[in-house]
Each structure stands twice: as structure tokens, then as C-alpha cells.
Coordinates of C-alpha atoms and ligand atoms in Angstrom, one line a residue:
X27 CA 144.5 92.4 22.7
X28 CA 147.2 91.2 25.3
X29 CA 147.3 91.3 29.0
X30 CA 150.1 89.9 31.5
X31 CA 149.0 90.2 35.6
X32 CA 152.0 89.9 37.2
X33 CA 153.2 88.9 40.9
X34 CA 149.8 89.4 41.7
X35 CA 147.9 87.7 44.9
X36 CA 145.2 85.4 42.7
X37 CA 142.6 84.7 45.2
X38 CA 139.3 82.0 44.1
X39 CA 137.0 80.4 46.2
X40 CA 139.2 77.5 46.4
X41 CA 142.2 78.3 46.1
X42 CA 145.1 81.4 46.6
X43 CA 148.2 81.8 44.7
X44 CA 150.9 83.6 43.6
X45 CA 151.5 84.8 40.4
X46 CA 150.2 86.1 37.2
X47 CA 147.7 85.7 34.6
X48 CA 147.8 86.1 31.4
X49 CA 144.4 87.3 29.3
X50 CA 144.0 87.3 25.2
X51 CA 141.5 88.9 24.2
X52 CA 138.0 88.3 26.2
X53 CA 139.2 85.5 28.1
X54 CA 142.2 84.4 30.9
X55 CA 144.4 82.4 29.2
X56 CA 146.6 80.8 31.6
X57 CA 147.7 81.4 35.5
X58 CA 150.5 80.4 36.7
X59 CA 154.2 81.2 37.8
X60 CA 156.8 83.3 36.2
X61 CA 154.2 83.0 32.8
X62 CA 157.1 83.0 30.0
X63 CA 154.0 85.2 27.5
X64 CA 154.8 88.2 25.9
X65 CA 151.9 91.0 25.6
X66 CA 150.4 94.0 24.7
X67 CA 150.3 95.8 28.5
X68 CA 151.6 94.3 31.5
X69 CA 150.5 95.3 35.0
X70 CA 152.7 95.1 38.1
X71 CA 150.5 93.8 40.5
X72 CA 152.5 93.3 43.7
X73 CA 151.3 92.9 47.1
X74 CA 148.0 93.3 45.2
X75 CA 145.0 91.5 45.6
X76 CA 143.7 89.7 42.2
X77 CA 139.6 88.5 42.4
X78 CA 137.1 87.5 40.2
X79 CA 135.8 90.4 39.3
X80 CA 132.8 91.0 41.0
X81 CA 128.5 89.9 40.7
X82 CA 126.5 91.8 42.2
X83 CA 123.0 90.0 41.9
X84 CA 120.5 92.2 43.2
X85 CA 119.9 95.5 41.6
X86 CA 117.1 97.3 40.5
X87 CA 118.0 99.7 37.8
X88 CA 116.1 102.8 36.1
X89 CA 113.0 100.4 38.0
X90 CA 109.7 102.0 38.2
X91 CA 108.6 101.7 41.4
X92 CA 106.2 103.7 44.1
X93 CA 105.0 106.9 41.2
X94 CA 108.7 106.9 40.7
X95 CA 111.5 105.4 39.2
X96 CA 115.2 104.6 41.0
X97 CA 117.7 106.8 39.7
X98 CA 120.6 105.1 37.8
X99 CA 120.2 103.8 34.7
X100 CA 122.0 100.7 33.2
X101 CA 124.9 103.0 32.0
X102 CA 124.7 105.6 35.3
X103 CA 124.6 101.9 37.8
X104 CA 127.0 99.5 35.5
X105 CA 130.0 102.2 35.7
X106 CA 129.5 103.4 39.1
X107 CA 129.0 99.3 39.5
X108 CA 133.0 99.2 37.5
X109 CA 134.1 101.7 39.9
X110 CA 133.8 99.4 42.9
X111 CA 134.7 95.7 41.2
X112 CA 131.5 94.8 40.0
X113 CA 131.8 93.8 36.5
X114 CA 127.9 92.0 36.1
X115 CA 125.3 92.9 38.3
X116 CA 121.7 90.7 37.3
X117 CA 118.8 93.3 37.2
X118 CA 115.3 92.6 37.5
X119 CA 112.8 92.5 35.2
X120 CA 108.8 93.8 36.8
X121 CA 106.4 92.2 35.0
X122 CA 103.1 94.0 34.7
X123 CA 100.3 92.5 36.3
X124 CA 98.1 92.0 33.1
X125 CA 100.5 92.2 30.8
X126 CA 103.3 89.4 29.5
X127 CA 106.4 88.5 30.9
X128 CA 107.9 89.1 27.1
X129 CA 106.7 92.9 26.7
X130 CA 107.9 93.8 30.5
X131 CA 111.9 91.8 28.9
X132 CA 111.4 94.6 25.5
X133 CA 110.6 97.1 28.2
X134 CA 114.2 95.9 29.8
X135 CA 116.0 95.3 26.5
X136 CA 115.0 99.1 25.9
X137 CA 116.5 100.6 29.0
X138 CA 120.1 97.8 28.8
X139 CA 120.9 97.6 25.1
X140 CA 123.5 99.6 24.2
X141 CA 123.1 101.4 27.4
X142 CA 125.3 99.2 29.9
X143 CA 129.1 99.3 30.6
X144 CA 129.2 96.8 32.5
X145 CA 127.3 93.1 31.7
X146 CA 124.4 92.0 33.3
X147 CA 121.8 89.5 33.4
X148 CA 118.1 89.5 34.7
X149 CA 115.7 87.8 36.8
X150 CA 112.5 87.7 35.8
X151 CA 109.7 89.0 38.5
X152 CA 106.4 87.4 37.8
X153 CA 104.1 89.9 39.7
X154 CA 100.7 87.8 38.0
X155 CA 100.5 84.4 37.4
X156 CA 97.9 82.5 35.3
X157 CA 98.8 79.7 32.3
X158 CA 99.7 81.7 29.0
X159 CA 102.3 83.5 31.8
X160 CA 103.3 79.6 32.5
X161 CA 104.1 78.8 29.1
X162 CA 106.2 82.1 29.0
X163 CA 108.4 81.3 32.3
X164 CA 108.9 77.9 30.1
X165 CA 110.3 80.5 27.1
X166 CA 112.1 82.5 28.8
X167 CA 114.5 79.2 30.3
X168 CA 114.6 77.2 27.4
X169 CA 115.2 80.6 24.5
X170 CA 116.0 83.6 26.2
X171 CA 118.7 82.1 28.9
X172 CA 116.9 83.6 31.7
X173 CA 116.1 81.1 35.0
X174 CA 115.8 83.0 37.7
X175 CA 112.3 83.8 38.3
X176 CA 112.1 86.6 41.6
X177 CA 108.3 86.5 43.1
X178 CA 106.8 88.7 46.0
X179 CA 105.2 87.8 48.7
X180 CA 104.0 91.7 49.4
X181 CA 103.8 94.7 48.2
X182 CA 100.2 93.8 46.7
X183 CA 98.5 94.9 44.4
X184 CA 101.0 95.4 42.6
X185 CA 104.1 93.3 42.7
X186 CA 102.8 90.7 45.6
X187 CA 101.7 87.4 44.2
X188 CA 99.2 84.6 46.5
X189 CA 100.5 81.6 47.6
X190 CA 98.5 79.6 45.1
X191 CA 100.7 80.9 42.0
X192 CA 103.5 80.8 44.2
X193 CA 102.9 76.7 44.0
X194 CA 102.1 77.0 40.6
X195 CA 105.4 78.5 39.3
X196 CA 107.6 77.0 41.3
X197 CA 105.8 73.3 40.5
X198 CA 106.5 74.7 36.7
X199 CA 110.5 75.4 37.7
X200 CA 111.0 72.8 39.3
X201 CA 109.9 70.8 35.8
X202 CA 111.8 72.7 33.7
X203 CA 115.6 73.8 35.6
X204 CA 114.6 77.3 36.7
X205 CA 115.5 78.5 40.3
X206 CA 112.4 80.5 42.0
X207 CA 113.8 83.9 44.2
X208 CA 111.1 85.4 47.0
X209 CA 110.9 88.6 48.4
X210 CA 109.7 86.6 52.0
X211 CA 108.1 89.1 54.2
X212 CA 104.3 89.0 55.7
X213 CA 102.8 91.1 52.7
X214 CA 99.1 91.9 54.7
X215 CA 100.6 91.5 57.6
X216 CA 102.8 95.0 57.0
X217 CA 100.3 96.5 55.3
X218 CA 97.9 96.3 57.8
X219 CA 100.4 98.1 60.3
X220 CA 101.5 100.4 57.8
X221 CA 97.5 101.6 58.1
X222 CA 97.4 101.2 61.5
X223 CA 100.2 103.8 62.3
X224 CA 99.1 105.9 59.4
X225 CA 95.9 106.0 61.2
X226 CA 97.6 107.1 64.5
X227 CA 98.9 109.8 62.9
X228 CA 102.9 107.7 63.5
X229 CA 104.2 109.0 60.0
X230 CA 108.1 109.3 60.3
X231 CA 110.5 107.2 58.5
X232 CA 110.6 104.8 62.1
X233 CA 107.2 103.9 61.5
X234 CA 108.1 102.2 58.2
X235 CA 110.8 100.6 60.3
X236 CA 108.0 99.9 62.9
X237 CA 105.4 98.1 60.1
X238 CA 108.2 95.4 59.1
X239 CA 109.1 93.5 62.3
X240 CA 111.2 90.7 61.7
X241 CA 108.7 87.9 62.7
X242 CA 106.9 89.1 59.1
X243 CA 110.1 87.7 57.2
X244 CA 110.4 85.4 59.6
X245 CA 106.9 83.6 58.8
X246 CA 107.5 84.3 55.2
X247 CA 110.6 82.9 54.9
X248 CA 109.4 79.7 56.5
X249 CA 106.2 79.8 55.0
X250 CA 108.0 80.0 51.7
X251 CA 110.7 77.3 52.4
X252 CA 107.4 74.7 53.3
X253 CA 106.6 75.4 49.6
X254 CA 109.8 74.4 48.4
X255 CA 110.0 71.3 50.4
X256 CA 106.2 70.4 49.6
X257 CA 107.1 71.3 45.3
X258 CA 110.6 70.4 45.6
X259 CA 112.0 73.5 43.4
X260 CA 114.9 74.9 43.8
X261 CA 114.2 77.8 45.9
X262 CA 117.1 81.9 46.9
X263 CA 115.2 83.9 49.8
X264 CA 116.9 87.3 48.4
X265 CA 118.0 90.3 50.9
X266 CA 117.9 88.4 54.1
X267 CA 118.3 91.0 57.2
X268 CA 117.5 88.6 60.3
X269 CA 118.1 85.9 62.7
X270 CA 114.1 84.8 62.6
X271 CA 114.2 84.4 59.0
X272 CA 117.8 82.3 58.5
X273 CA 116.5 80.3 61.8
X274 CA 113.5 79.4 59.5
X275 CA 115.7 78.0 56.8
X276 CA 118.1 76.7 59.9
X277 CA 114.9 74.2 60.3
X278 CA 114.5 73.6 56.9
X279 CA 118.1 71.8 56.1
X280 CA 116.9 69.7 59.2
X281 CA 114.4 67.5 57.0
X282 CA 117.8 67.8 54.6
X283 CA 116.2 70.9 52.2
X284 CA 119.2 73.4 50.6
X285 CA 117.4 76.8 50.1
X286 CA 119.8 79.6 48.6
X287 CA 120.3 82.7 50.8
X288 CA 121.7 86.6 49.8
X289 CA 121.9 89.7 51.8
X290 CA 122.9 92.6 51.4
X291 CA 126.4 94.1 52.4
X292 CA 124.3 97.5 54.7
X293 CA 122.0 94.4 56.5
X294 CA 125.8 93.1 57.9
X295 CA 126.9 96.7 57.9
X296 CA 123.7 99.2 59.3
X297 CA 121.5 99.4 62.4
X298 CA 117.6 100.2 63.0
X299 CA 119.3 102.7 65.3
X300 CA 119.4 105.1 62.3
X301 CA 115.9 105.4 61.8
X302 CA 115.7 107.1 64.9
X303 CA 116.5 110.8 63.9
X304 CA 113.3 112.6 61.9
X305 CA 113.8 112.9 58.1
X306 CA 117.0 111.8 57.5
X307 CA 116.4 108.7 58.1
X308 CA 114.0 108.3 54.7
X309 CA 118.2 107.5 53.4
X310 CA 117.7 103.7 54.1
X311 CA 113.9 103.1 54.2
X312 CA 114.3 100.1 52.7
X313 CA 112.5 96.8 52.5
X314 CA 113.0 94.7 54.7
X315 CA 113.9 97.3 56.8
X316 CA 117.8 97.4 58.2
X317 CA 117.3 95.3 61.8
X318 CA 119.0 94.6 65.0
X319 CA 123.0 94.0 66.1
X320 CA 122.0 91.1 67.2
X321 CA 120.5 89.9 63.2
X322 CA 124.3 91.6 62.1
X323 CA 125.8 88.7 64.5
X324 CA 123.5 86.3 63.4
X325 CA 124.2 87.4 59.4
X326 CA 127.5 86.6 60.1
X327 CA 127.5 83.4 62.1
X328 CA 125.2 82.4 58.9
X329 CA 127.7 83.5 56.3
X330 CA 130.4 81.2 58.5
X331 CA 128.4 78.8 58.7
X332 CA 127.3 78.3 55.2
X333 CA 123.8 79.2 55.3
X334 CA 124.0 82.5 53.9
X335 CA 125.6 81.6 50.1
X336 CA 126.2 85.8 48.7
X337 CA 126.0 89.0 49.3
X338 CA 124.4 91.5 47.0
X339 CA 123.2 95.5 47.1
X340 CA 119.4 95.7 46.3
X341 CA 120.6 98.7 45.1
X342 CA 117.9 100.7 44.8
X343 CA 118.9 104.7 44.5
X344 CA 116.8 107.6 44.3
X345 CA 117.7 111.7 44.7
X346 CA 116.8 113.7 47.1
X347 CA 114.1 115.0 46.5
X348 CA 112.1 111.5 45.7
X349 CA 113.2 110.5 49.1
X350 CA 110.8 113.5 50.1
X351 CA 107.8 112.5 48.4
X352 CA 107.5 110.5 52.3
X353 CA 108.5 113.7 54.2
X354 CA 104.5 113.9 55.5
X355 CA 103.7 110.1 55.1
X356 CA 106.9 107.0 55.7
X357 CA 104.7 105.2 53.4
X358 CA 105.3 107.5 50.5
X359 CA 108.9 107.1 50.5
X360 CA 110.5 105.5 47.6
X361 CA 111.3 101.9 49.5
X362 CA 115.7 101.1 48.3
X363 CA 118.9 102.5 48.7
X364 CA 122.6 103.2 46.9
X365 CA 125.3 100.8 47.4
X366 CA 126.4 99.3 44.3
X367 CA 129.6 100.8 44.0
X368 CA 130.6 100.2 47.9
X369 CA 129.6 96.6 48.0
X370 CA 133.5 95.1 47.7
X371 CA 135.0 97.4 49.0
X372 CA 132.5 97.0 52.3
X373 CA 132.6 93.2 52.3
X374 CA 136.5 93.2 52.4
X375 CA 137.2 96.2 55.1
X376 CA 134.5 94.9 57.3
X377 CA 134.3 91.1 56.8
X378 CA 137.7 90.5 55.2
X379 CA 139.5 92.8 58.1
X380 CA 137.5 92.4 60.9
X381 CA 138.3 88.7 60.8
X382 CA 134.4 87.7 59.6
X383 CA 135.4 85.8 56.4
X384 CA 138.3 84.4 54.7
X385 CA 139.9 86.0 51.3
X386 CA 138.4 82.1 49.3
X387 CA 134.4 83.7 51.4
X388 CA 135.3 87.1 50.2
X389 CA 135.6 85.3 46.5
X390 CA 132.6 82.6 47.2
X391 CA 130.2 85.8 48.8
X392 CA 130.6 88.6 45.4
X393 CA 131.7 86.2 42.4
X394 CA 131.7 82.4 43.0
X395 CA 128.2 81.5 44.3
X396 CA 126.7 84.3 42.5
X397 CA 128.1 82.4 38.9
X398 CA 126.8 78.8 40.3
X399 CA 123.6 79.3 41.5
X400 CA 122.6 81.6 38.6
X401 CA 124.2 79.0 35.9
X402 CA 126.7 81.9 34.6
X403 CA 130.4 79.5 36.4
X404 CA 132.9 79.1 35.0
X405 CA 132.4 81.7 32.4
X406 CA 132.2 84.3 35.6
X407 CA 132.9 84.2 39.3
X408 CA 136.3 82.6 38.8
X409 CA 139.7 82.9 37.1
X410 CA 140.5 80.4 35.3
X411 CA 141.8 79.2 31.5
X412 CA 138.5 79.8 29.1
X413 CA 136.5 82.3 31.9
X414 CA 136.0 86.3 31.0
X415 CA 139.2 87.9 31.7
X416 CA 136.6 90.2 34.2
X417 CA 139.5 91.2 37.0
X418 CA 139.8 93.4 39.8
X419 CA 143.2 94.5 41.2
X420 CA 143.1 95.3 45.2
X421 CA 145.2 97.6 46.9
X422 CA 144.5 95.1 50.6
X423 CA 145.9 98.5 52.4
X424 CA 144.8 101.7 50.5
X425 CA 141.7 103.6 52.8
X426 CA 139.2 105.7 51.6
X427 CA 136.6 107.8 52.5
X428 CA 133.2 107.0 51.1
X429 CA 131.5 110.5 49.9
X430 CA 128.4 112.2 47.6
X431 CA 131.2 114.4 46.5
X432 CA 133.4 111.0 44.6
X433 CA 130.7 108.2 44.1
X434 CA 129.8 107.7 40.7
X435 CA 126.1 106.2 41.5
X436 CA 123.5 108.6 39.8
X437 CA 122.6 109.3 43.5
X438 CA 123.0 113.3 45.3
X439 CA 123.6 111.9 49.0
X440 CA 125.8 108.8 50.3
X441 CA 123.4 106.6 52.9
X442 CA 128.0 106.4 54.0
X443 CA 128.5 109.3 54.0
X444 CA 132.1 109.7 56.5
X445 CA 132.4 105.9 56.2
X446 CA 135.9 105.1 56.7
X447 CA 137.5 102.0 54.0
X448 CA 140.8 99.5 54.3
X449 CA 140.8 98.6 50.4
X450 CA 140.6 99.8 47.2
X451 CA 139.6 98.9 43.9
X452 CA 142.6 100.0 41.8
X453 CA 142.4 98.6 38.1
X454 CA 139.2 97.0 36.2
X455 CA 139.1 94.8 33.6
X456 CA 136.2 93.6 31.6
X457 CA 136.3 90.9 29.7
X458 CA 140.2 91.1 28.6
X459 CA 138.9 95.3 28.3
X460 CA 140.2 97.4 31.1
X461 CA 137.7 99.3 32.5
X462 CA 138.9 101.5 35.4
X463 CA 142.4 102.3 36.0
X464 CA 143.7 105.7 37.6
X465 CA 140.3 106.4 38.5
X466 CA 139.0 106.8 35.2
X467 CA 136.8 104.6 33.4
X468 CA 137.3 104.0 30.2
X469 CA 133.8 102.5 28.5
X470 CA 131.8 103.4 26.4
X471 CA 127.7 102.6 26.9
X472 CA 127.0 100.1 24.5
X473 CA 130.2 98.0 26.4
X474 CA 127.7 96.0 28.4
X475 CA 126.7 92.8 27.4
X476 CA 123.6 90.2 28.0
X477 CA 124.8 87.2 29.8
X478 CA 122.6 84.5 29.3
X479 CA 122.2 81.9 32.1
X480 CA 122.3 78.3 32.0
X481 CA 119.5 75.9 34.1
X482 CA 119.6 75.9 37.6
X483 CA 121.9 72.9 39.1
X484 CA 122.1 72.2 43.2
X485 CA 125.6 71.0 42.2
X486 CA 127.8 72.9 44.6
Ligands
LIG504 O1 113.8 98.6 49.3 C1 113.9 98.0 48.2 N1 114.4 96.7 48.5 N2 113.7 98.3 46.8 C2 113.9 97.6 45.6 C3 112.7 97.4 45.5 C4 112.8 95.4 46.3 O2 111.7 94.5 47.7 O3 113.6 94.6 46.6
LIG505 ZN1 112.4 92.7 47.5
LIG506 ZN1 115.2 94.2 45.4

């Protein structure tokens, strides 16, 4: 099958070019003006933007967490992602403490193979590090195409590793070309604040927020940067929310460190005032929690200054019935919120149209840097000859309103109900196949492929 996209405004992280894209099979063959190709299908993209398919580098599909599972699986989650212009996701395999990484990999392969519609890769979350696991880490890098390893400085007893394990893991990754990533919050301090609030009968969702003050994230981010500095390991902080944590990274740059930073669309758009409404606030119970408006300003500035490299979602949806597990105790509300479908449109509407970012920066944040940092570039994250033809054709003028009634995620509420967005994903190609057209998904479960990734490089 060949496709010719004509007269579009083609945007990559480095340039904007008015012209055509010619695709044969799964890949882009040529970009240029008035390309002389006959194609099976011609898409007229006049007045439309043509972006590389989005890469959401932080999602949780069928995640076993807090006594339940996140409600989107690989079929519903990658399908919703495609509707929103995200053609690839990176999910987190979670090691069960006391068990091997390979067993965890098998479990995640059972969740994904034959079920994903969009492309995917995995970060490997190391929750129990020891000498045997160290060997498995090397295997993952050398043989499995899994080169990034997630750690948690919180969720003690389930996911957290201690600083000794963290440094040892960093040493292995430094030696073998892996990347360490981190949920950087001070778990002990948070656990103690949770216990304090519960003992005082402070049980509403607001106390989820008050149990994770900014300083818990700033402290852990600084500590993580120090450990990176000592080991020389490449590192990446996931879902950064606040000014204090960003300043920890800014400080690290003063001793010539480069630390990669991700934020998520919700931290740029929403703030902690949402917790001030009884149990409704459970919709936004996530970790770290939403912060203040001054933190949104800091994150946008961090993006402009090149300190924040990527925007994900930390998509981790739960049905309202699941959220109600914490009706009488905020600490039992499953953490996470649904957003996989909206990130590309939100970043355009809130980021580009509100003057925070250029179109090139938009592509950098939503796909190119994810591909570069996590070893998928230039197969993913750009539109160039030889790249996978993962392409979004985007109407920059179309207005629409977010609602649970129209979204495609498997969750019965929207954290953005009634939010007005300008700009809409119109057509999505995944590896040269029409994924989304006329508000319909044309691909089936099993189409999505595992994308093996290369070793970490620090060269961009
Ligand atoms: O609230 C969140 N973020 N849930 C998913 C797990 C994590 O910490 O990323
Ligand atoms: Zn996290
Ligand atoms: Zn997460």
C-alpha cells in the first residue's frame, strides 16, 4: 500500500516544511514539494498540520496497583492513544519483589502480544535489586531491547528500593549503556505524613495532596541527581510536578550534569484546588499530586529553557467504583488518572496556541525527545525517509469538548469533563496503515508491535 499526503504543513522537531510525504509499506520514502509519485491513496492535507505520531513515554496499562488493576488494557489503551494521535507508548513492567525480571517480562508479554493495537515498548521497573537481578538487567539491555529501568523512591513495601540498591543499579547501567528513571519522592516522609493524617481523622482526598508536599519531591530529585553525579549514570526523572524538583535539576546542571526530565500534561494544566471538593477530588488522586499555579509556570519555563525534555501522561485510569475503594480513606484511593487520549491535543491547545511553545518544540516534547532519550530515533519521533510512517494529520482550527461520553479510554469519568480544546487529530497512520480516519479505528488488536530500543546515548 502506498500513501501520498499532499500540501501539508509538515512539522518535525527541527523544521517546518510545506509539502508532501510519500509512504510505501510501513515507511516514509520521500518528503518534498509536488512529489512525482502515484499512490494507492492520496490525502489532501491543505491547511492541516502533519506531525510525527505521538509517543507517550509514561503509561500504565493493566497495572496491578493498590489492590486493583488500571482499567485500560493494551487493546483499549493503545486504541484510545491512537484516537488522540499517540502511535507508540512505553508501559512499565513491574518486578514483583522477590521474583525475577524475566518472570515480570513474561507477564507483560501476555498482556500485550496479540492485544496491542498501537506500537509499544516497556520500561523495566526494578523493585528488588540484587546480584541476580543485576545479571538480568544486562540481559535486558543486550538481548531484549529494553534499555530503561524504572525505580521508585516511594511506595515502600511494594515498589520502593533503597538508596544503596539505587546506586548499585546505576553502576550496572552506567557500565552497560542503560538509562535509569525514577519516581522521585521521599517515600518515608510521605508514609509518615499519611499515617499522621489518618490518625487525626483527616481522610478526604485533600490529605493525599497534603501528605506529599513539594519538599518531598524536591528532596528526592536532588538526592537522585547526587547519586547520578557520583555514578555517572544517565538518568531521567518521570512525572516532575514542581518548581522545587526542577530547581534540583537546575542546580545539577551547574556542575555540568545532564539529567533528563519528563512532566505530564496534567501538571501543566491542572492545580491542587481540585482537591478541595469532598470525594470528587479522587478523580485527581495521583502521585505526585497536582501542585500550585506557580509550579505550572515553573514547568512551562523549564520547557522553554530546555530543562524539561518530554511530556507524557502517566496514564493510569481507574473506574469510579475503583476510586471508591478510598471513599473513607484517601490512602486507599488507587493513584492515577486517565489522559492517554488527550495529550497531543492538550499540548497543542494549551501549549502552542497559548504561546508557551513553538510547533517544533511541540514535536520535540510529544515524540522526538522520547524517541531520542529512549533509543527509538529515527525509527520513531520524526518524519524522514526510512522512518516508520507514524503520522498525525491535525486540524489546528477545529474546536471540541472533552467528555467521558465521547472519549475512548476504558474509564467512566473524564478528569477534563467540559474542557474546550482547539485542534483535533483527524487522520492517524501507524507504520503506513490507516489507524484513525473519520472518527473510527481501522486497526485490530494484535497490530501493535513491540519496539525494541537501543542503548542510552547522551548525544542530543
Ligand atoms: O498516580 C500514579 N502516578 N499512578 C501510577 C504509578 C506511578 O507512580 O507512576
Ligand atoms: Zn510514579
Ligand atoms: Zn507512572
